[in-house]
Amino acid sequence: MHDSRIDLSALDPARDVGHWSQLVDSVAARGLARRKQQLTVSYQMLSWARPVLAIAAAVTLVVGAREWLSHPDRSSLTRRRVEPAYVLATWAAKDERPSTSNILLVLVNQNATE
Amino acid sequence: MLAKNITATLVVRAQRGDPAAFTELAQSYLRAAYSVALGILGRPSDAEDIAQDSFLLAFERLDSCREPEHFAGWLLQIVRNQARNALASRRLRDVPAEEETEELSSTLPMPDSSVRRAQLLAALDGLSAVRREVVLLHDLEGWTHTEIADALELSEVMSRQHLFQARRELREQLDHKDSEVDHA
């Protein structure tokens, strides 16, 4: 059986030692820089903000739904749909970016209810 | 290739931002990343770019490497995905690697090492993806069958079979090329 190693050294990227070690150093340095950026407090806060908002929104929705189901006067539902807290929670849960007109609508409704 | 426990320690250290760990991981696995990318893309310059990009992506997503002792397999999967994406976009906008190789060989006098490299790349192109990876990791990177099996999620027996077939097919291709050169 003829199964000896095939000489693939012509494909060896490290044959140009200088170029290859430069490449390795560059990858390590850039990788480290990105990692250090990830470890900063502001980055951590940003990366946590989205899931925390989503969880908060989900909790708000669950609590709101439970309250609504247990409340005898369900006619308040329609009014509640435009309440700022409800609308904000819905946007956060759906990861939506509200338009300016939507924001204005919520503010107007808020003023109206007050 | 580093032992699994050493790799795992390096990954944990890198997750904490230890500079030496990044260098050691790059020194130990960048070549393997290059080999896998070369197996898919067939062009050394493209393979170098993808190996770098994949490594940076892996460093960025280091927290999602749930099993640090299996870093090699995890990294090579990223390389494979990146290389396949690059290949797909290259096919849309570019000439195939073989055409470029043929064009080069017909217009420029190439040094022996470049001729050999072009022959090897053409021969590798005839292999299946998994055989290319196995033969490159074994015969170029010097990985053992245990290491290849672990990184490629194969059995060791399959790794040996792929290597045997890959070598056989490569030899046939290379002998064919050599006889073409002799006749010319």
JSON list of C-alpha atoms in Angstrom, two decimals, chain B residues 4-156:
[
{"chain": "B", "resi": 4, "resn": "LYS", "atom": "CA", "xyz": [-7.14, 20.42, 24.45]},
{"chain": "B", "resi": 5, "resn": "ASN", "atom": "CA", "xyz": [-6.58, 21.54, 28.04]},
{"chain": "B", "resi": 6, "resn": "ILE", "atom": "CA", "xyz": [-3.93, 24.06, 27.01]},
{"chain": "B", "resi": 7, "resn": "THR", "atom": "CA", "xyz": [-6.23, 25.41, 24.29]},
{"chain": "B", "resi": 8, "resn": "ALA", "atom": "CA", "xyz": [-9.08, 25.68, 26.78]},
{"chain": "B", "resi": 9, "resn": "THR", "atom": "CA", "xyz": [-6.88, 27.62, 29.21]},
{"chain": "B", "resi": 10, "resn": "LEU", "atom": "CA", "xyz": [-5.79, 29.98, 26.42]},
{"chain": "B", "resi": 11, "resn": "VAL", "atom": "CA", "xyz": [-9.38, 30.60, 25.37]},
{"chain": "B", "resi": 12, "resn": "VAL", "atom": "CA", "xyz": [-10.42, 31.42, 28.94]},
{"chain": "B", "resi": 13, "resn": "ARG", "atom": "CA", "xyz": [-7.42, 33.75, 29.28]},
{"chain": "B", "resi": 14, "resn": "ALA", "atom": "CA", "xyz": [-8.28, 35.42, 25.97]},
{"chain": "B", "resi": 15, "resn": "GLN", "atom": "CA", "xyz": [-11.87, 35.88, 27.13]},
{"chain": "B", "resi": 16, "resn": "ARG", "atom": "CA", "xyz": [-10.44, 37.88, 30.02]},
{"chain": "B", "resi": 17, "resn": "GLY", "atom": "CA", "xyz": [-8.33, 39.96, 27.63]},
{"chain": "B", "resi": 18, "resn": "ASP", "atom": "CA", "xyz": [-4.88, 38.44, 28.20]},
{"chain": "B", "resi": 19, "resn": "PRO", "atom": "CA", "xyz": [-2.64, 39.62, 25.28]},
{"chain": "B", "resi": 20, "resn": "ALA", "atom": "CA", "xyz": [-0.32, 36.59, 25.38]},
{"chain": "B", "resi": 21, "resn": "ALA", "atom": "CA", "xyz": [-3.27, 34.24, 24.95]},
{"chain": "B", "resi": 22, "resn": "PHE", "atom": "CA", "xyz": [-4.31, 35.97, 21.72]},
{"chain": "B", "resi": 23, "resn": "THR", "atom": "CA", "xyz": [-0.82, 35.61, 20.30]},
{"chain": "B", "resi": 24, "resn": "GLU", "atom": "CA", "xyz": [-0.58, 31.94, 21.27]},
{"chain": "B", "resi": 25, "resn": "LEU", "atom": "CA", "xyz": [-3.98, 31.11, 19.81]},
{"chain": "B", "resi": 26, "resn": "ALA", "atom": "CA", "xyz": [-3.14, 32.90, 16.56]},
{"chain": "B", "resi": 27, "resn": "GLN", "atom": "CA", "xyz": [0.26, 31.17, 16.38]},
{"chain": "B", "resi": 28, "resn": "SER", "atom": "CA", "xyz": [-1.31, 27.78, 16.98]},
{"chain": "B", "resi": 29, "resn": "TYR", "atom": "CA", "xyz": [-4.42, 27.94, 14.82]},
{"chain": "B", "resi": 30, "resn": "LEU", "atom": "CA", "xyz": [-4.02, 30.56, 12.09]},
{"chain": "B", "resi": 31, "resn": "ARG", "atom": "CA", "xyz": [-2.32, 28.05, 9.79]},
{"chain": "B", "resi": 32, "resn": "ALA", "atom": "CA", "xyz": [-5.15, 25.56, 10.23]},
{"chain": "B", "resi": 33, "resn": "ALA", "atom": "CA", "xyz": [-7.65, 28.32, 9.49]},
{"chain": "B", "resi": 34, "resn": "TYR", "atom": "CA", "xyz": [-5.65, 29.13, 6.38]},
{"chain": "B", "resi": 35, "resn": "SER", "atom": "CA", "xyz": [-5.60, 25.48, 5.27]},
{"chain": "B", "resi": 36, "resn": "VAL", "atom": "CA", "xyz": [-9.36, 25.08, 5.61]},
{"chain": "B", "resi": 37, "resn": "ALA", "atom": "CA", "xyz": [-9.96, 28.36, 3.76]},
{"chain": "B", "resi": 38, "resn": "LEU", "atom": "CA", "xyz": [-7.53, 27.30, 1.04]},
{"chain": "B", "resi": 39, "resn": "GLY", "atom": "CA", "xyz": [-9.34, 23.99, 0.68]},
{"chain": "B", "resi": 40, "resn": "ILE", "atom": "CA", "xyz": [-12.57, 25.84, -0.06]},
{"chain": "B", "resi": 41, "resn": "LEU", "atom": "CA", "xyz": [-11.33, 28.88, -1.97]},
{"chain": "B", "resi": 42, "resn": "GLY", "atom": "CA", "xyz": [-8.35, 27.46, -3.85]},
{"chain": "B", "resi": 43, "resn": "ARG", "atom": "CA", "xyz": [-6.51, 30.78, -3.87]},
{"chain": "B", "resi": 44, "resn": "PRO", "atom": "CA", "xyz": [-3.75, 31.45, -1.34]},
{"chain": "B", "resi": 45, "resn": "SER", "atom": "CA", "xyz": [-4.36, 35.22, -1.17]},
{"chain": "B", "resi": 46, "resn": "ASP", "atom": "CA", "xyz": [-8.10, 34.76, -0.59]},
{"chain": "B", "resi": 47, "resn": "ALA", "atom": "CA", "xyz": [-7.41, 32.04, 1.98]},
{"chain": "B", "resi": 48, "resn": "GLU", "atom": "CA", "xyz": [-5.12, 34.38, 3.87]},
{"chain": "B", "resi": 49, "resn": "ASP", "atom": "CA", "xyz": [-7.79, 37.09, 3.98]},
{"chain": "B", "resi": 50, "resn": "ILE", "atom": "CA", "xyz": [-10.50, 34.69, 5.12]},
{"chain": "B", "resi": 51, "resn": "ALA", "atom": "CA", "xyz": [-8.24, 33.11, 7.75]},
{"chain": "B", "resi": 52, "resn": "GLN", "atom": "CA", "xyz": [-7.59, 36.56, 9.21]},
{"chain": "B", "resi": 53, "resn": "ASP", "atom": "CA", "xyz": [-11.22, 37.68, 9.06]},
{"chain": "B", "resi": 54, "resn": "SER", "atom": "CA", "xyz": [-12.45, 34.44, 10.59]},
{"chain": "B", "resi": 55, "resn": "PHE", "atom": "CA", "xyz": [-9.93, 34.65, 13.40]},
{"chain": "B", "resi": 56, "resn": "LEU", "atom": "CA", "xyz": [-11.00, 38.21, 14.20]},
{"chain": "B", "resi": 57, "resn": "LEU", "atom": "CA", "xyz": [-14.64, 37.14, 14.13]},
{"chain": "B", "resi": 58, "resn": "ALA", "atom": "CA", "xyz": [-13.82, 34.25, 16.44]},
{"chain": "B", "resi": 59, "resn": "PHE", "atom": "CA", "xyz": [-12.02, 36.56, 18.86]},
{"chain": "B", "resi": 60, "resn": "GLU", "atom": "CA", "xyz": [-15.00, 38.90, 18.78]},
{"chain": "B", "resi": 61, "resn": "ARG", "atom": "CA", "xyz": [-17.41, 36.05, 19.54]},
{"chain": "B", "resi": 62, "resn": "LEU", "atom": "CA", "xyz": [-15.16, 34.32, 22.04]},
{"chain": "B", "resi": 63, "resn": "ASP", "atom": "CA", "xyz": [-17.91, 34.36, 24.66]},
{"chain": "B", "resi": 64, "resn": "SER", "atom": "CA", "xyz": [-20.05, 32.11, 22.49]},
{"chain": "B", "resi": 65, "resn": "CYS", "atom": "CA", "xyz": [-17.34, 29.42, 22.45]},
{"chain": "B", "resi": 66, "resn": "ARG", "atom": "CA", "xyz": [-19.12, 27.32, 25.07]},
{"chain": "B", "resi": 67, "resn": "GLU", "atom": "CA", "xyz": [-16.59, 24.50, 25.02]},
{"chain": "B", "resi": 68, "resn": "PRO", "atom": "CA", "xyz": [-13.14, 26.11, 25.01]},
{"chain": "B", "resi": 69, "resn": "GLU", "atom": "CA", "xyz": [-11.46, 22.71, 24.68]},
{"chain": "B", "resi": 70, "resn": "HIS", "atom": "CA", "xyz": [-13.17, 22.40, 21.28]},
{"chain": "B", "resi": 71, "resn": "PHE", "atom": "CA", "xyz": [-11.97, 25.81, 20.12]},
{"chain": "B", "resi": 72, "resn": "ALA", "atom": "CA", "xyz": [-10.35, 24.32, 16.98]},
{"chain": "B", "resi": 73, "resn": "GLY", "atom": "CA", "xyz": [-13.58, 22.79, 15.69]},
{"chain": "B", "resi": 74, "resn": "TRP", "atom": "CA", "xyz": [-15.52, 25.93, 16.55]},
{"chain": "B", "resi": 75, "resn": "LEU", "atom": "CA", "xyz": [-12.99, 28.16, 14.80]},
{"chain": "B", "resi": 76, "resn": "LEU", "atom": "CA", "xyz": [-12.82, 25.96, 11.69]},
{"chain": "B", "resi": 77, "resn": "GLN", "atom": "CA", "xyz": [-16.62, 26.07, 11.40]},
{"chain": "B", "resi": 78, "resn": "ILE", "atom": "CA", "xyz": [-16.42, 29.87, 11.34]},
{"chain": "B", "resi": 79, "resn": "VAL", "atom": "CA", "xyz": [-13.69, 29.65, 8.69]},
{"chain": "B", "resi": 80, "resn": "ARG", "atom": "CA", "xyz": [-15.81, 27.29, 6.60]},
{"chain": "B", "resi": 81, "resn": "ASN", "atom": "CA", "xyz": [-18.82, 29.60, 6.75]},
{"chain": "B", "resi": 82, "resn": "GLN", "atom": "CA", "xyz": [-16.77, 32.67, 5.92]},
{"chain": "B", "resi": 83, "resn": "ALA", "atom": "CA", "xyz": [-14.98, 30.91, 3.06]},
{"chain": "B", "resi": 84, "resn": "ARG", "atom": "CA", "xyz": [-18.23, 29.60, 1.57]},
{"chain": "B", "resi": 85, "resn": "ASN", "atom": "CA", "xyz": [-19.74, 33.08, 1.70]},
{"chain": "B", "resi": 86, "resn": "ALA", "atom": "CA", "xyz": [-16.64, 34.52, 0.06]},
{"chain": "B", "resi": 87, "resn": "LEU", "atom": "CA", "xyz": [-16.73, 31.81, -2.60]},
{"chain": "B", "resi": 88, "resn": "ALA", "atom": "CA", "xyz": [-20.37, 32.50, -3.36]},
{"chain": "B", "resi": 89, "resn": "SER", "atom": "CA", "xyz": [-19.77, 36.23, -3.77]},
{"chain": "B", "resi": 90, "resn": "ARG", "atom": "CA", "xyz": [-16.63, 35.57, -5.82]},
{"chain": "B", "resi": 91, "resn": "ARG", "atom": "CA", "xyz": [-18.57, 33.34, -8.20]},
{"chain": "B", "resi": 92, "resn": "LEU", "atom": "CA", "xyz": [-20.94, 36.19, -8.80]},
{"chain": "B", "resi": 93, "resn": "ARG", "atom": "CA", "xyz": [-18.32, 38.75, -9.68]},
{"chain": "B", "resi": 94, "resn": "ASP", "atom": "CA", "xyz": [-15.13, 36.98, -10.61]},
{"chain": "B", "resi": 95, "resn": "VAL", "atom": "CA", "xyz": [-13.34, 34.40, -12.79]},
{"chain": "B", "resi": 96, "resn": "PRO", "atom": "CA", "xyz": [-12.92, 30.88, -11.36]},
{"chain": "B", "resi": 97, "resn": "ALA", "atom": "CA", "xyz": [-9.61, 30.03, -9.68]},
{"chain": "B", "resi": 98, "resn": "GLU", "atom": "CA", "xyz": [-8.67, 27.46, -12.39]},
{"chain": "B", "resi": 99, "resn": "GLU", "atom": "CA", "xyz": [-9.01, 30.01, -15.16]},
{"chain": "B", "resi": 100, "resn": "GLU", "atom": "CA", "xyz": [-6.78, 32.41, -13.29]},
{"chain": "B", "resi": 101, "resn": "THR", "atom": "CA", "xyz": [-4.21, 29.67, -12.68]},
{"chain": "B", "resi": 102, "resn": "GLU", "atom": "CA", "xyz": [-4.22, 28.58, -16.31]},
{"chain": "B", "resi": 103, "resn": "GLU", "atom": "CA", "xyz": [-3.90, 32.13, -17.47]},
{"chain": "B", "resi": 104, "resn": "LEU", "atom": "CA", "xyz": [-0.93, 32.72, -15.22]},
{"chain": "B", "resi": 105, "resn": "SER", "atom": "CA", "xyz": [0.81, 29.52, -16.24]},
{"chain": "B", "resi": 106, "resn": "SER", "atom": "CA", "xyz": [0.39, 30.25, -19.94]},
{"chain": "B", "resi": 107, "resn": "THR", "atom": "CA", "xyz": [1.61, 33.84, -19.89]},
{"chain": "B", "resi": 108, "resn": "LEU", "atom": "CA", "xyz": [4.31, 34.08, -17.26]},
{"chain": "B", "resi": 109, "resn": "PRO", "atom": "CA", "xyz": [7.39, 31.96, -16.67]},
{"chain": "B", "resi": 110, "resn": "MET", "atom": "CA", "xyz": [6.87, 30.70, -13.12]},
{"chain": "B", "resi": 111, "resn": "PRO", "atom": "CA", "xyz": [9.51, 29.57, -10.65]},
{"chain": "B", "resi": 112, "resn": "ASP", "atom": "CA", "xyz": [9.46, 25.86, -9.76]},
{"chain": "B", "resi": 113, "resn": "SER", "atom": "CA", "xyz": [7.76, 26.46, -6.41]},
{"chain": "B", "resi": 114, "resn": "SER", "atom": "CA", "xyz": [4.95, 28.42, -8.08]},
{"chain": "B", "resi": 115, "resn": "VAL", "atom": "CA", "xyz": [4.47, 25.69, -10.69]},
{"chain": "B", "resi": 116, "resn": "ARG", "atom": "CA", "xyz": [4.31, 23.09, -7.96]},
{"chain": "B", "resi": 117, "resn": "ARG", "atom": "CA", "xyz": [1.87, 25.22, -6.00]},
{"chain": "B", "resi": 118, "resn": "ALA", "atom": "CA", "xyz": [-0.39, 25.67, -9.03]},
{"chain": "B", "resi": 119, "resn": "GLN", "atom": "CA", "xyz": [-0.27, 21.91, -9.67]},
{"chain": "B", "resi": 120, "resn": "LEU", "atom": "CA", "xyz": [-1.14, 21.12, -6.07]},
{"chain": "B", "resi": 121, "resn": "LEU", "atom": "CA", "xyz": [-4.02, 23.60, -6.05]},
{"chain": "B", "resi": 122, "resn": "ALA", "atom": "CA", "xyz": [-5.40, 22.17, -9.28]},
{"chain": "B", "resi": 123, "resn": "ALA", "atom": "CA", "xyz": [-5.08, 18.63, -7.92]},
{"chain": "B", "resi": 124, "resn": "LEU", "atom": "CA", "xyz": [-6.74, 19.59, -4.62]},
{"chain": "B", "resi": 125, "resn": "ASP", "atom": "CA", "xyz": [-9.59, 21.12, -6.55]},
{"chain": "B", "resi": 126, "resn": "GLY", "atom": "CA", "xyz": [-10.53, 17.64, -7.77]},
{"chain": "B", "resi": 127, "resn": "LEU", "atom": "CA", "xyz": [-11.06, 16.33, -4.22]},
{"chain": "B", "resi": 128, "resn": "SER", "atom": "CA", "xyz": [-14.21, 16.49, -2.16]},
{"chain": "B", "resi": 129, "resn": "ALA", "atom": "CA", "xyz": [-14.30, 19.27, 0.47]},
{"chain": "B", "resi": 130, "resn": "VAL", "atom": "CA", "xyz": [-13.83, 16.94, 3.42]},
{"chain": "B", "resi": 131, "resn": "ARG", "atom": "CA", "xyz": [-10.88, 15.14, 1.79]},
{"chain": "B", "resi": 132, "resn": "ARG", "atom": "CA", "xyz": [-9.21, 18.44, 1.00]},
{"chain": "B", "resi": 133, "resn": "GLU", "atom": "CA", "xyz": [-9.54, 19.50, 4.63]},
{"chain": "B", "resi": 134, "resn": "VAL", "atom": "CA", "xyz": [-8.26, 16.19, 5.95]},
{"chain": "B", "resi": 135, "resn": "VAL", "atom": "CA", "xyz": [-5.22, 16.02, 3.68]},
{"chain": "B", "resi": 136, "resn": "LEU", "atom": "CA", "xyz": [-4.31, 19.68, 4.26]},
{"chain": "B", "resi": 137, "resn": "LEU", "atom": "CA", "xyz": [-4.66, 19.41, 8.04]},
{"chain": "B", "resi": 138, "resn": "HIS", "atom": "CA", "xyz": [-2.73, 16.14, 8.15]},
{"chain": "B", "resi": 139, "resn": "ASP", "atom": "CA", "xyz": [-0.02, 16.54, 5.52]},
{"chain": "B", "resi": 140, "resn": "LEU", "atom": "CA", "xyz": [0.45, 20.31, 5.69]},
{"chain": "B", "resi": 141, "resn": "GLU", "atom": "CA", "xyz": [-0.41, 21.15, 9.30]},
{"chain": "B", "resi": 142, "resn": "GLY", "atom": "CA", "xyz": [0.75, 17.89, 10.82]},
{"chain": "B", "resi": 143, "resn": "TRP", "atom": "CA", "xyz": [-2.43, 17.26, 12.80]},
{"chain": "B", "resi": 144, "resn": "THR", "atom": "CA", "xyz": [-3.08, 13.73, 14.03]},
{"chain": "B", "resi": 145, "resn": "HIS", "atom": "CA", "xyz": [-6.20, 11.76, 13.11]},
{"chain": "B", "resi": 146, "resn": "THR", "atom": "CA", "xyz": [-7.49, 12.23, 16.65]},
{"chain": "B", "resi": 147, "resn": "GLU", "atom": "CA", "xyz": [-7.19, 16.01, 16.29]},
{"chain": "B", "resi": 148, "resn": "ILE", "atom": "CA", "xyz": [-8.74, 16.04, 12.82]},
{"chain": "B", "resi": 149, "resn": "ALA", "atom": "CA", "xyz": [-11.59, 13.78, 13.92]},
{"chain": "B", "resi": 150, "resn": "ASP", "atom": "CA", "xyz": [-12.29, 16.07, 16.85]},
{"chain": "B", "resi": 151, "resn": "ALA", "atom": "CA", "xyz": [-12.21, 19.29, 14.84]},
{"chain": "B", "resi": 152, "resn": "LEU", "atom": "CA", "xyz": [-14.17, 17.96, 11.87]},
{"chain": "B", "resi": 153, "resn": "GLU", "atom": "CA", "xyz": [-16.58, 15.87, 13.95]},
{"chain": "B", "resi": 154, "resn": "LEU", "atom": "CA", "xyz": [-15.62, 12.65, 12.19]},
{"chain": "B", "resi": 155, "resn": "SER", "atom": "CA", "xyz": [-14.53, 9.29, 13.52]},
{"chain": "B", "resi": 156, "resn": "GLU", "atom": "CA", "xyz": [-10.80, 8.58, 13.40]}
]
